[in-house]
PDB file of C-alpha atoms and ligand atoms in Angstrom:
ATOM      1  CA  MET Y   1      -2.826  20.123  -9.897  1.00  0.00           C
ATOM      2  CA  SER Y   2      -1.642  16.592 -10.556  1.00  0.00           C
ATOM      3  CA  LYS Y   3      -0.195  14.462  -7.787  1.00  0.00           C
ATOM      4  CA  LYS Y   4       2.475  11.801  -7.475  1.00  0.00           C
ATOM      5  CA  VAL Y   5       0.775   8.556  -6.531  1.00  0.00           C
ATOM      6  CA  PHE Y   6       2.815   5.604  -5.270  1.00  0.00           C
ATOM      7  CA  ILE Y   7       0.974   2.272  -5.401  1.00  0.00           C
ATOM      8  CA  VAL Y   8       2.143  -0.893  -3.641  1.00  0.00           C
ATOM      9  CA  SER Y   9       0.763  -4.341  -4.431  1.00  0.00           C
ATOM     10  CA  SER Y  10       1.658  -6.956  -1.813  1.00  0.00           C
ATOM     11  CA  THR Y  11       0.094 -10.191  -3.034  1.00  0.00           C
ATOM     12  CA  MET Y  12       2.444 -12.920  -4.238  1.00  0.00           C
ATOM     13  CA  ARG Y  13      -0.330 -14.344  -6.466  1.00  0.00           C
ATOM     14  CA  ALA Y  14      -0.062 -13.556 -10.158  1.00  0.00           C
ATOM     15  CA  ASN Y  15      -3.041 -11.359 -11.098  1.00  0.00           C
ATOM     16  CA  GLY Y  16      -4.299 -11.574  -7.520  1.00  0.00           C
ATOM     17  CA  ASN Y  17      -7.515  -9.816  -6.541  1.00  0.00           C
ATOM     18  CA  SER Y  18      -5.782  -7.079  -4.572  1.00  0.00           C
ATOM     19  CA  TYR Y  19      -3.316  -6.572  -7.446  1.00  0.00           C
ATOM     20  CA  LEU Y  20      -6.266  -6.078  -9.817  1.00  0.00           C
ATOM     21  CA  LEU Y  21      -7.734  -3.446  -7.476  1.00  0.00           C
ATOM     22  CA  ALA Y  22      -4.361  -1.690  -7.340  1.00  0.00           C
ATOM     23  CA  LYS Y  23      -4.204  -1.664 -11.150  1.00  0.00           C
ATOM     24  CA  GLU Y  24      -7.721  -0.200 -11.378  1.00  0.00           C
ATOM     25  CA  PHE Y  25      -6.791   2.488  -8.881  1.00  0.00           C
ATOM     26  CA  GLU Y  26      -3.721   3.272 -10.971  1.00  0.00           C
ATOM     27  CA  ARG Y  27      -5.775   3.467 -14.176  1.00  0.00           C
ATOM     28  CA  GLY Y  28      -8.139   5.960 -12.519  1.00  0.00           C
ATOM     29  CA  ALA Y  29      -5.283   8.052 -11.130  1.00  0.00           C
ATOM     30  CA  LYS Y  30      -3.635   8.167 -14.573  1.00  0.00           C
ATOM     31  CA  ASP Y  31      -6.904   9.119 -16.263  1.00  0.00           C
ATOM     32  CA  ALA Y  32      -7.009  12.103 -13.899  1.00  0.00           C
ATOM     33  CA  ASP Y  33      -3.512  13.089 -15.128  1.00  0.00           C
ATOM     34  CA  ASN Y  34      -1.653  12.126 -11.992  1.00  0.00           C
ATOM     35  CA  THR Y  35       1.833  10.616 -12.114  1.00  0.00           C
ATOM     36  CA  THR Y  36       1.873   7.040 -10.857  1.00  0.00           C
ATOM     37  CA  GLU Y  37       4.498   4.541  -9.804  1.00  0.00           C
ATOM     38  CA  PHE Y  38       3.512   0.906  -9.272  1.00  0.00           C
ATOM     39  CA  LEU Y  39       5.591  -1.260  -6.959  1.00  0.00           C
ATOM     40  CA  ASP Y  40       4.902  -4.992  -7.001  1.00  0.00           C
ATOM     41  CA  LEU Y  41       6.430  -6.551  -3.890  1.00  0.00           C
ATOM     42  CA  LYS Y  42       6.616  -9.950  -5.555  1.00  0.00           C
ATOM     43  CA  ASN Y  43       9.221  -8.599  -7.951  1.00  0.00           C
ATOM     44  CA  ILE Y  44      11.635  -7.111  -5.425  1.00  0.00           C
ATOM     45  CA  ASN Y  45      14.161  -8.352  -2.909  1.00  0.00           C
ATOM     46  CA  LEU Y  46      12.866  -7.354   0.533  1.00  0.00           C
ATOM     47  CA  ASN Y  47      13.995  -8.693   3.901  1.00  0.00           C
ATOM     48  CA  PHE Y  48      12.578  -8.294   7.391  1.00  0.00           C
ATOM     49  CA  CYS Y  49      13.489  -5.223   9.463  1.00  0.00           C
ATOM     50  CA  LYS Y  50      16.220  -6.174  11.916  1.00  0.00           C
ATOM     51  CA  GLY Y  51      15.430  -3.382  14.371  1.00  0.00           C
ATOM     52  CA  CYS Y  52      19.071  -2.252  14.373  1.00  0.00           C
ATOM     53  CA  MET Y  53      18.042   1.437  14.342  1.00  0.00           C
ATOM     54  CA  TYR Y  54      20.783   2.366  11.861  1.00  0.00           C
ATOM     55  CA  CYS Y  55      18.110   4.602  10.294  1.00  0.00           C
ATOM     56  CA  GLN Y  56      17.759   6.703  13.435  1.00  0.00           C
ATOM     57  CA  ASN Y  57      21.174   8.280  12.930  1.00  0.00           C
ATOM     58  CA  LYS Y  58      22.095   7.567   9.318  1.00  0.00           C
ATOM     59  CA  LYS Y  59      20.286   7.993   6.020  1.00  0.00           C
ATOM     60  CA  GLY Y  60      18.596   4.933   4.535  1.00  0.00           C
ATOM     61  CA  CYS Y  61      18.659   1.322   5.697  1.00  0.00           C
ATOM     62  CA  ALA Y  62      21.581  -0.891   6.689  1.00  0.00           C
ATOM     63  CA  ILE Y  63      20.103  -3.908   4.893  1.00  0.00           C
ATOM     64  CA  LYS Y  64      21.443  -4.063   1.363  1.00  0.00           C
ATOM     65  CA  ASP Y  65      18.358  -5.088  -0.564  1.00  0.00           C
ATOM     66  CA  ASP Y  66      15.953  -3.104  -2.771  1.00  0.00           C
ATOM     67  CA  ILE Y  67      14.514  -0.808  -0.078  1.00  0.00           C
ATOM     68  CA  ASN Y  68      17.140   1.925  -0.382  1.00  0.00           C
ATOM     69  CA  GLU Y  69      16.192   2.802  -3.951  1.00  0.00           C
ATOM     70  CA  ILE Y  70      12.485   2.786  -2.999  1.00  0.00           C
ATOM     71  CA  LEU Y  71      12.623   5.019   0.097  1.00  0.00           C
ATOM     72  CA  GLY Y  72      13.132   8.287  -1.802  1.00  0.00           C
ATOM     73  CA  LYS Y  73      10.275   7.517  -4.184  1.00  0.00           C
ATOM     74  CA  VAL Y  74       7.877   6.919  -1.288  1.00  0.00           C
ATOM     75  CA  GLN Y  75       9.133   9.993   0.543  1.00  0.00           C
ATOM     76  CA  ASN Y  76       8.526  12.294  -2.433  1.00  0.00           C
ATOM     77  CA  SER Y  77       5.060  11.016  -3.328  1.00  0.00           C
ATOM     78  CA  ASP Y  78       1.889  12.915  -2.408  1.00  0.00           C
ATOM     79  CA  VAL Y  79      -0.328   9.870  -2.085  1.00  0.00           C
ATOM     80  CA  LEU Y  80       0.420   6.292  -0.987  1.00  0.00           C
ATOM     81  CA  VAL Y  81      -1.818   3.365  -1.919  1.00  0.00           C
ATOM     82  CA  PHE Y  82      -1.418  -0.044  -0.292  1.00  0.00           C
ATOM     83  CA  ALA Y  83      -3.117  -3.171  -1.634  1.00  0.00           C
ATOM     84  CA  THR Y  84      -3.253  -6.412   0.333  1.00  0.00           C
ATOM     85  CA  PRO Y  85      -5.022  -9.725   0.605  1.00  0.00           C
ATOM     86  CA  VAL Y  86      -6.507 -10.373   4.053  1.00  0.00           C
ATOM     87  CA  TYR Y  87      -4.475 -13.150   5.691  1.00  0.00           C
ATOM     88  CA  TYR Y  88      -5.832 -14.474   8.978  1.00  0.00           C
ATOM     89  CA  TYR Y  89      -7.911 -11.333   9.433  1.00  0.00           C
ATOM     90  CA  GLU Y  90      -4.895  -9.060   9.112  1.00  0.00           C
ATOM     91  CA  MET Y  91      -2.925  -7.406   6.338  1.00  0.00           C
ATOM     92  CA  SER Y  92      -0.467  -9.694   4.526  1.00  0.00           C
ATOM     93  CA  GLY Y  93       2.918 -10.285   6.142  1.00  0.00           C
ATOM     94  CA  GLN Y  94       4.507  -8.959   2.946  1.00  0.00           C
ATOM     95  CA  LEU Y  95       2.814  -5.572   3.342  1.00  0.00           C
ATOM     96  CA  LYS Y  96       3.589  -5.409   7.049  1.00  0.00           C
ATOM     97  CA  THR Y  97       7.243  -6.139   6.298  1.00  0.00           C
ATOM     98  CA  PHE Y  98       7.280  -3.367   3.694  1.00  0.00           C
ATOM     99  CA  LEU Y  99       5.759  -0.866   6.159  1.00  0.00           C
ATOM    100  CA  ASP Y 100       8.354  -1.843   8.776  1.00  0.00           C
ATOM    101  CA  ARG Y 101      11.127  -1.311   6.240  1.00  0.00           C
ATOM    102  CA  LEU Y 102       9.916   2.267   5.660  1.00  0.00           C
ATOM    103  CA  ASN Y 103      11.198   3.043   9.161  1.00  0.00           C
ATOM    104  CA  PRO Y 104      13.992   5.340   7.814  1.00  0.00           C
ATOM    105  CA  LEU Y 105      11.198   7.733   6.740  1.00  0.00           C
ATOM    106  CA  TYR Y 106       9.978   7.956  10.327  1.00  0.00           C
ATOM    107  CA  PHE Y 107      13.044  10.095  11.041  1.00  0.00           C
ATOM    108  CA  GLN Y 108      12.684  12.358   8.018  1.00  0.00           C
ATOM    109  CA  GLU Y 109      10.404  14.953   6.405  1.00  0.00           C
ATOM    110  CA  ASN Y 110       7.987  13.322   3.992  1.00  0.00           C
ATOM    111  CA  LYS Y 111       5.719  14.707   1.317  1.00  0.00           C
ATOM    112  CA  PHE Y 112       2.948  12.113   1.551  1.00  0.00           C
ATOM    113  CA  LYS Y 113      -0.196  12.874   3.537  1.00  0.00           C
ATOM    114  CA  GLU Y 114      -3.018  10.743   2.123  1.00  0.00           C
ATOM    115  CA  ILE Y 115      -3.145   6.966   2.332  1.00  0.00           C
ATOM    116  CA  TYR Y 116      -5.569   4.697   0.476  1.00  0.00           C
ATOM    117  CA  PHE Y 117      -6.038   1.053   1.399  1.00  0.00           C
ATOM    118  CA  LEU Y 118      -7.332  -1.666  -0.921  1.00  0.00           C
ATOM    119  CA  ALA Y 119      -7.949  -5.079   0.632  1.00  0.00           C
ATOM    120  CA  THR Y 120      -9.502  -8.316  -0.593  1.00  0.00           C
ATOM    121  CA  SER Y 121     -10.926 -11.203   1.409  1.00  0.00           C
ATOM    122  CA  ALA Y 122     -12.865 -14.417   0.835  1.00  0.00           C
ATOM    123  CA  ASP Y 123     -15.198 -13.407   3.661  1.00  0.00           C
ATOM    124  CA  THR Y 124     -18.160 -11.376   2.449  1.00  0.00           C
ATOM    125  CA  SER Y 125     -18.408  -9.251   5.598  1.00  0.00           C
ATOM    126  CA  LYS Y 126     -16.814  -5.790   5.626  1.00  0.00           C
ATOM    127  CA  SER Y 127     -15.656  -6.469   9.186  1.00  0.00           C
ATOM    128  CA  ALA Y 128     -13.170  -9.006   7.736  1.00  0.00           C
ATOM    129  CA  LEU Y 129     -10.967  -5.979   6.990  1.00  0.00           C
ATOM    130  CA  ASP Y 130     -11.191  -4.366  10.442  1.00  0.00           C
ATOM    131  CA  ASN Y 131      -7.853  -5.528  11.836  1.00  0.00           C
ATOM    132  CA  ALA Y 132      -6.001  -4.768   8.616  1.00  0.00           C
ATOM    133  CA  ILE Y 133      -7.520  -1.271   8.535  1.00  0.00           C
ATOM    134  CA  ASN Y 134      -6.512  -0.702  12.154  1.00  0.00           C
ATOM    135  CA  GLY Y 135      -2.993  -1.784  11.218  1.00  0.00           C
ATOM    136  CA  ILE Y 136      -2.634   0.673   8.354  1.00  0.00           C
ATOM    137  CA  LYS Y 137      -4.213   3.463  10.442  1.00  0.00           C
ATOM    138  CA  GLY Y 138      -1.717   2.746  13.208  1.00  0.00           C
ATOM    139  CA  TRP Y 139       1.150   3.019  10.732  1.00  0.00           C
ATOM    140  CA  ALA Y 140      -0.183   6.242   9.176  1.00  0.00           C
ATOM    141  CA  GLU Y 141      -0.709   7.929  12.524  1.00  0.00           C
ATOM    142  CA  CYS Y 142       2.980   7.480  13.389  1.00  0.00           C
ATOM    143  CA  PHE Y 143       3.711  10.118  10.715  1.00  0.00           C
ATOM    144  CA  ASP Y 144       2.945  13.824  11.013  1.00  0.00           C
ATOM    145  CA  LYS Y 145      -0.432  14.732   9.440  1.00  0.00           C
ATOM    146  CA  VAL Y 146      -0.599  11.429   7.533  1.00  0.00           C
ATOM    147  CA  TYR Y 147      -4.033   9.802   7.533  1.00  0.00           C
ATOM    148  CA  LEU Y 148      -6.053   6.995   5.991  1.00  0.00           C
ATOM    149  CA  LYS Y 149      -8.267   8.751   3.440  1.00  0.00           C
ATOM    150  CA  ASP Y 150     -10.345   5.873   2.067  1.00  0.00           C
ATOM    151  CA  VAL Y 151     -10.678   2.095   1.805  1.00  0.00           C
ATOM    152  CA  VAL Y 152     -11.825  -0.235  -0.969  1.00  0.00           C
ATOM    153  CA  TYR Y 153     -13.538  -3.283   0.537  1.00  0.00           C
ATOM    154  CA  GLY Y 154     -12.800  -6.151  -1.843  1.00  0.00           C
ATOM    155  CA  THR Y 155     -14.818  -8.680   0.132  1.00  0.00           C
ATOM    156  CA  GLY Y 156     -16.218 -11.967  -1.196  1.00  0.00           C
ATOM    157  CA  ALA Y 157     -13.236 -12.541  -3.511  1.00  0.00           C
ATOM    158  CA  GLU Y 158     -11.530 -15.896  -3.051  1.00  0.00           C
ATOM    159  CA  ALA Y 159     -10.165 -17.323  -6.318  1.00  0.00           C
ATOM    160  CA  VAL Y 160      -7.966 -15.277  -8.643  1.00  0.00           C
ATOM    161  CA  GLY Y 161     -10.178 -12.923 -10.642  1.00  0.00           C
ATOM    162  CA  ASP Y 162     -13.257 -13.147  -8.380  1.00  0.00           C
ATOM    163  CA  ILE Y 163     -12.879  -9.426  -7.715  1.00  0.00           C
ATOM    164  CA  LYS Y 164     -13.770  -8.668 -11.351  1.00  0.00           C
ATOM    165  CA  LYS Y 165     -17.395  -9.551 -10.531  1.00  0.00           C
ATOM    166  CA  SER Y 166     -17.432  -7.011  -7.706  1.00  0.00           C
ATOM    167  CA  GLN Y 167     -18.284  -3.319  -7.477  1.00  0.00           C
ATOM    168  CA  ALA Y 168     -14.901  -2.927  -5.750  1.00  0.00           C
ATOM    169  CA  MET Y 169     -13.160  -2.639  -9.148  1.00  0.00           C
ATOM    170  CA  LYS Y 170     -15.218   0.437 -10.061  1.00  0.00           C
ATOM    171  CA  LYS Y 171     -14.703   1.876  -6.577  1.00  0.00           C
ATOM    172  CA  ALA Y 172     -10.926   1.495  -6.942  1.00  0.00           C
ATOM    173  CA  TYR Y 173     -10.995   3.167 -10.367  1.00  0.00           C
ATOM    174  CA  ASP Y 174     -13.197   6.024  -9.129  1.00  0.00           C
ATOM    175  CA  MET Y 175     -11.009   6.565  -6.053  1.00  0.00           C
ATOM    176  CA  GLY Y 176      -7.937   6.862  -8.235  1.00  0.00           C
ATOM    177  CA  LYS Y 177      -9.767   9.131 -10.673  1.00  0.00           C
ATOM    178  CA  ALA Y 178     -10.831  11.472  -7.844  1.00  0.00           C
ATOM    179  CA  ILE Y 179      -7.217  12.272  -6.947  1.00  0.00           C
ATOM    180  CA  LYS Y 180      -6.323  15.802  -8.033  1.00  0.00           C
TER     181      LYS Y 180
HETATM  182  C1  LIG G 201      -2.695 -17.604   3.954  1.00  0.00           C
HETATM  183  C2  LIG G 201      -4.071 -17.101   3.625  1.00  0.00           C
HETATM  184  C3  LIG G 201      -4.863 -16.633   4.639  1.00  0.00           C
HETATM  185  C4  LIG G 201      -6.131 -16.134   4.342  1.00  0.00           C
HETATM  186  N1  LIG G 201      -6.890 -15.674   5.378  1.00  0.00           N
HETATM  187  C5  LIG G 201      -8.110 -15.167   5.120  1.00  0.00           C
HETATM  188  C6  LIG G 201      -8.916 -14.671   6.175  1.00  0.00           C
HETATM  189  O1  LIG G 201      -8.519 -14.646   7.334  1.00  0.00           O
HETATM  190  N2  LIG G 201     -10.149 -14.190   5.880  1.00  0.00           N
HETATM  191  C7  LIG G 201     -10.643 -14.205   4.588  1.00  0.00           C
HETATM  192  O2  LIG G 201     -11.757 -13.758   4.378  1.00  0.00           O
HETATM  193  N3  LIG G 201      -9.878 -14.645   3.563  1.00  0.00           N
HETATM  194  C8  LIG G 201      -8.635 -15.148   3.793  1.00  0.00           C
HETATM  195  N4  LIG G 201      -7.853 -15.611   2.761  1.00  0.00           N
HETATM  196  C9  LIG G 201      -8.373 -15.476   1.370  1.00  0.00           C
HETATM  197  C10 LIG G 201      -7.791 -14.238   0.660  1.00  0.00           C
HETATM  198  O3  LIG G 201      -7.884 -13.083   1.453  1.00  0.00           O
HETATM  199  C11 LIG G 201      -8.533 -13.962  -0.652  1.00  0.00           C
HETATM  200  O4  LIG G 201      -8.435 -15.086  -1.500  1.00  0.00           O
HETATM  201  C12 LIG G 201      -8.005 -12.716  -1.344  1.00  0.00           C
HETATM  202  O5  LIG G 201      -8.849 -12.347  -2.413  1.00  0.00           O
HETATM  203  C13 LIG G 201      -6.583 -12.957  -1.867  1.00  0.00           C
HETATM  204  O6  LIG G 201      -6.115 -11.779  -2.510  1.00  0.00           O
HETATM  205  P1  LIG G 201      -5.013 -11.890  -3.667  1.00  0.00           P
HETATM  206  O7  LIG G 201      -5.674 -12.646  -4.810  1.00  0.00           O
HETATM  207  O8  LIG G 201      -4.713 -10.471  -4.000  1.00  0.00           O
HETATM  208  O9  LIG G 201      -3.862 -12.633  -3.107  1.00  0.00           O
HETATM  209  C14 LIG G 201      -6.602 -16.116   3.013  1.00  0.00           C
HETATM  210  C15 LIG G 201      -5.778 -16.622   1.990  1.00  0.00           C
HETATM  211  C16 LIG G 201      -4.524 -17.118   2.296  1.00  0.00           C
HETATM  212  C17 LIG G 201      -3.650 -17.640   1.184  1.00  0.00           C
END
């Protein structure tokens, strides 16, 4: 049975390393006949969550930017994939802002259960991703039966395109391809 896979790239760098991993994941997921949607945060208008809690009682978000047309797509996907550069040993602020803005879904029934996380860092040690992984786990665990299924460690990638020399590209493709 094919799944709906929603992929989010959060780097602002054109052809960034984490973007390339997200694209490889998408290629794998498509090759396994899944339906994919690719959201590139650098192409949308997204503001910070104001914490107004409009979403607790009303549908959607009070902020009139692009999030309202995205919420339903995330909600009705089976699988969510988040790609980020490591910034100061954390996930990027862009991705964190996006996760915060999904707060309306916290008060609703959602289809998604599995989360994949793709992160790139200049540091060659896998532990460079620890805080970012804890962050995404913390987000996932706020939702019923949602869990972090797997991680691609895109370590040792500093300049744009460095990731192409890494096994992480194949891992991202294979992870996407394994979704059924
Ligand atoms: C603001 C900023 C902070 C960064 N902080 C870290 C860091 O803490 N640890 C690290 O290993 N790399 C760090 N890097 C390097 C990036 O994680 C690395 O270049 C990554 O591959 C960028 O992914 P992208 O090409 O998808 O943007 C940082 C880069 C920037 C621009």
